[in-house]
mmCIF file of C-alpha atoms in Angstrom:
data_model
loop_
_atom_site.group_PDB
_atom_site.id
_atom_site.type_symbol
_atom_site.label_atom_id
_atom_site.label_comp_id
_atom_site.label_asym_id
_atom_site.label_seq_id
_atom_site.Cartn_x
_atom_site.Cartn_y
_atom_site.Cartn_z
ATOM 1 C CA UNK A 1 96.834 91.689 83.680
ATOM 2 C CA UNK A 2 95.041 90.991 80.546
ATOM 3 C CA UNK A 3 95.090 91.165 76.662
ATOM 4 C CA UNK A 4 98.405 92.182 74.795
ATOM 5 C CA UNK A 5 100.395 92.951 77.940
ATOM 6 C CA UNK A 6 99.836 89.560 79.298
ATOM 7 C CA UNK A 7 100.533 87.674 76.008
ATOM 8 C CA UNK A 8 103.750 89.654 75.553
ATOM 9 C CA UNK A 9 104.933 88.728 79.224
ATOM 10 C CA UNK A 10 104.030 85.228 78.676
ATOM 11 C CA UNK A 11 105.836 84.912 75.377
ATOM 12 C CA UNK A 12 108.981 86.620 76.744
ATOM 13 C CA UNK A 13 109.046 84.494 79.789
ATOM 14 C CA UNK A 14 108.620 81.467 77.548
ATOM 15 C CA UNK A 15 111.845 82.255 76.048
ATOM 16 C CA UNK A 16 113.747 81.894 79.312
ATOM 17 C CA UNK A 17 115.066 78.410 80.473
ATOM 18 C CA UNK A 18 112.336 76.529 82.441
ATOM 19 C CA UNK A 19 114.542 76.516 85.558
ATOM 20 C CA UNK A 20 114.750 80.107 85.532
ATOM 21 C CA UNK A 21 111.046 80.705 84.629
ATOM 22 C CA UNK A 22 110.016 78.884 87.850
ATOM 23 C CA UNK A 23 112.211 81.094 90.065
ATOM 24 C CA UNK A 24 110.459 84.207 91.459
ATOM 25 C CA UNK A 25 113.764 85.881 92.021
ATOM 26 C CA UNK A 26 114.432 85.532 88.167
ATOM 27 C CA UNK A 27 111.185 87.614 87.513
ATOM 28 C CA UNK A 28 111.821 90.052 90.237
ATOM 29 C CA UNK A 29 115.378 90.702 88.784
ATOM 30 C CA UNK A 30 114.013 91.280 85.142
ATOM 31 C CA UNK A 31 111.261 93.381 86.501
ATOM 32 C CA UNK A 32 113.641 95.497 88.485
ATOM 33 C CA UNK A 33 116.249 95.877 85.825
ATOM 34 C CA UNK A 34 113.641 96.980 83.256
ATOM 35 C CA UNK A 35 112.099 99.392 85.839
ATOM 36 C CA UNK A 36 115.481 100.719 86.739
ATOM 37 C CA UNK A 37 116.576 101.313 83.151
ATOM 38 C CA UNK A 38 113.433 102.941 82.175
ATOM 39 C CA UNK A 39 113.062 105.092 85.357
ATOM 40 C CA UNK A 40 116.497 106.558 84.879
ATOM 41 C CA UNK A 41 115.733 107.406 81.280
ATOM 42 C CA UNK A 42 112.317 109.046 82.465
ATOM 43 C CA UNK A 43 114.418 111.128 84.859
ATOM 44 C CA UNK A 44 116.818 112.166 82.363
ATOM 45 C CA UNK A 45 114.712 115.383 81.916
ATOM 46 C CA UNK A 46 115.554 116.439 85.385
ATOM 47 C CA UNK A 47 119.135 115.581 85.041
ATOM 48 C CA UNK A 48 119.019 113.162 87.920
ATOM 49 C CA UNK A 49 118.987 109.247 88.427
ATOM 50 C CA UNK A 50 116.876 107.299 90.760
ATOM 51 C CA UNK A 51 119.243 107.244 93.783
ATOM 52 C CA UNK A 52 119.492 111.070 94.130
ATOM 53 C CA UNK A 53 115.909 111.462 93.408
ATOM 54 C CA UNK A 54 115.085 109.147 96.322
ATOM 55 C CA UNK A 55 117.553 111.071 98.592
ATOM 56 C CA UNK A 56 115.938 114.280 97.653
ATOM 57 C CA UNK A 57 112.475 113.023 98.170
ATOM 58 C CA UNK A 58 113.349 111.780 101.632
ATOM 59 C CA UNK A 59 114.834 115.043 102.586
ATOM 60 C CA UNK A 60 111.655 116.953 101.340
ATOM 61 C CA UNK A 61 109.329 114.684 103.148
ATOM 62 C CA UNK A 62 111.422 114.638 106.328
ATOM 63 C CA UNK A 63 112.811 118.058 106.609
ATOM 64 C CA UNK A 64 115.673 118.116 109.336
ATOM 65 C CA UNK A 65 116.697 114.458 108.765
ATOM 66 C CA UNK A 66 120.397 113.481 109.015
ATOM 67 C CA UNK A 67 122.346 111.723 106.373
ATOM 68 C CA UNK A 68 122.636 108.648 108.644
ATOM 69 C CA UNK A 69 118.773 108.432 108.925
ATOM 70 C CA UNK A 70 118.569 108.723 105.079
ATOM 71 C CA UNK A 71 121.029 105.616 104.795
ATOM 72 C CA UNK A 72 118.935 103.718 107.404
ATOM 73 C CA UNK A 73 115.673 104.526 105.458
ATOM 74 C CA UNK A 74 116.916 103.813 102.112
ATOM 75 C CA UNK A 75 119.250 101.109 102.932
ATOM 76 C CA UNK A 76 122.310 102.882 101.601
ATOM 77 C CA UNK A 77 125.921 102.716 102.700
ATOM 78 C CA UNK A 78 126.874 105.807 104.504
ATOM 79 C CA UNK A 79 130.040 106.307 101.938
ATOM 80 C CA UNK A 80 127.646 106.125 99.087
ATOM 81 C CA UNK A 81 125.594 109.102 100.197
ATOM 82 C CA UNK A 82 128.563 111.557 100.174
ATOM 83 C CA UNK A 83 128.651 112.097 96.463
ATOM 84 C CA UNK A 84 124.916 112.105 96.114
ATOM 85 C CA UNK A 85 124.456 114.893 98.709
ATOM 86 C CA UNK A 86 127.364 116.790 97.157
ATOM 87 C CA UNK A 87 125.559 116.672 93.712
ATOM 88 C CA UNK A 88 121.978 117.772 95.357
ATOM 89 C CA UNK A 89 123.887 120.353 97.297
ATOM 90 C CA UNK A 90 125.615 121.918 94.322
ATOM 91 C CA UNK A 91 122.270 122.190 92.444
ATOM 92 C CA UNK A 92 121.008 124.225 95.489
ATOM 93 C CA UNK A 93 118.320 121.616 96.379
ATOM 94 C CA UNK A 94 118.970 121.362 100.217
ATOM 95 C CA UNK A 95 120.748 123.326 103.039
ATOM 96 C CA UNK A 96 122.633 121.943 105.895
ATOM 97 C CA UNK A 97 122.194 123.124 109.341
ATOM 98 C CA UNK A 98 124.052 121.862 112.491
ATOM 99 C CA UNK A 99 121.894 120.006 115.154
ATOM 100 C CA UNK A 100 121.044 122.170 118.051
ATOM 101 C CA UNK A 101 121.682 119.462 120.505
ATOM 102 C CA UNK A 102 124.754 117.922 118.755
ATOM 103 C CA UNK A 103 127.100 120.027 116.414
ATOM 104 C CA UNK A 104 128.503 116.671 114.887
ATOM 105 C CA UNK A 105 125.219 115.984 113.331
ATOM 106 C CA UNK A 106 124.105 117.953 110.131
ATOM 107 C CA UNK A 107 120.264 118.197 109.484
ATOM 108 C CA UNK A 108 119.172 118.625 105.963
ATOM 109 C CA UNK A 109 116.219 121.012 104.754
ATOM 110 C CA UNK A 110 114.925 121.262 101.352
ATOM 111 C CA UNK A 111 115.252 124.678 99.549
ATOM 112 C CA UNK A 112 112.050 125.987 97.651
ATOM 113 C CA UNK A 113 114.003 124.780 94.500
ATOM 114 C CA UNK A 114 114.690 121.571 95.996
ATOM 115 C CA UNK A 115 110.832 121.122 96.757
ATOM 116 C CA UNK A 116 109.912 122.110 93.076
ATOM 117 C CA UNK A 117 112.589 119.647 91.659
ATOM 118 C CA UNK A 118 111.194 117.019 93.861
ATOM 119 C CA UNK A 119 107.766 117.345 92.611
ATOM 120 C CA UNK A 120 109.111 117.594 89.023
ATOM 121 C CA UNK A 121 110.951 114.312 89.700
ATOM 122 C CA UNK A 122 108.166 112.628 91.190
ATOM 123 C CA UNK A 123 105.934 113.567 88.369
ATOM 124 C CA UNK A 124 108.296 112.089 85.797
ATOM 125 C CA UNK A 125 108.805 108.750 87.722
ATOM 126 C CA UNK A 126 105.004 108.599 88.197
ATOM 127 C CA UNK A 127 104.504 108.740 84.443
ATOM 128 C CA UNK A 128 106.997 106.064 83.959
ATOM 129 C CA UNK A 129 105.316 103.800 86.397
ATOM 130 C CA UNK A 130 101.982 104.466 84.863
ATOM 131 C CA UNK A 131 103.437 103.397 81.535
ATOM 132 C CA UNK A 132 105.027 100.408 83.264
ATOM 133 C CA UNK A 133 101.889 99.306 84.983
ATOM 134 C CA UNK A 134 99.287 100.065 82.237
ATOM 135 C CA UNK A 135 98.183 96.443 82.031
ATOM 136 C CA UNK A 136 97.384 96.152 85.606
ATOM 137 C CA UNK A 137 94.226 97.216 87.315
ATOM 138 C CA UNK A 138 94.400 99.499 90.307
ATOM 139 C CA UNK A 139 93.597 96.656 92.591
ATOM 140 C CA UNK A 140 96.486 94.469 91.028
ATOM 141 C CA UNK A 141 98.774 97.410 91.464
ATOM 142 C CA UNK A 142 97.830 97.555 95.247
ATOM 143 C CA UNK A 143 98.251 93.803 95.438
ATOM 144 C CA UNK A 144 101.568 93.907 93.653
ATOM 145 C CA UNK A 145 102.829 96.769 95.924
ATOM 146 C CA UNK A 146 101.699 94.896 99.077
ATOM 147 C CA UNK A 147 103.437 91.466 98.082
ATOM 148 C CA UNK A 148 106.617 93.323 97.091
ATOM 149 C CA UNK A 149 106.766 95.128 100.455
ATOM 150 C CA UNK A 150 106.305 91.924 102.280
ATOM 151 C CA UNK A 151 109.284 90.374 100.416
ATOM 152 C CA UNK A 152 111.854 93.423 100.955
ATOM 153 C CA UNK A 153 110.790 94.257 104.382
ATOM 154 C CA UNK A 154 113.229 92.862 106.900
ATOM 155 C CA UNK A 155 112.230 90.969 110.056
ATOM 156 C CA UNK A 156 111.053 93.323 112.748
ATOM 157 C CA UNK A 157 109.769 96.018 110.604
ATOM 158 C CA UNK A 158 106.135 95.541 111.211
#
């Protein structure tokens, strides 16, 4: 990160109390809040927020996944996925099919419209990330992604 973006970041951080400036978690929270706000703004054109987008992208990339599996992957509470799935289903973005081995389990499959919308959402969020990370080189972006994954990965996840 160099030039004007670095200067602005340093000036903004300098306004924070020193005790907070020294905490990595403080910087993670500020970056996360900024990202979430702007990501949701970017997704307004698709009429969706980040969580439903994440669910739809998961269904699209893993056709036949169950809602329980989505919850495990995205670290969602099972009760929280119900309204998200209802919203996506009402928009015709996926279909449910009973699992052939266990009728209690519903498998989720994207529709053609769901795949198209997932690509549209991914384009919107990618453009947001490009703006957000414009001050970083590709190597810095890769390193940031690698380090953040180490932080949020739970023990035993490889």
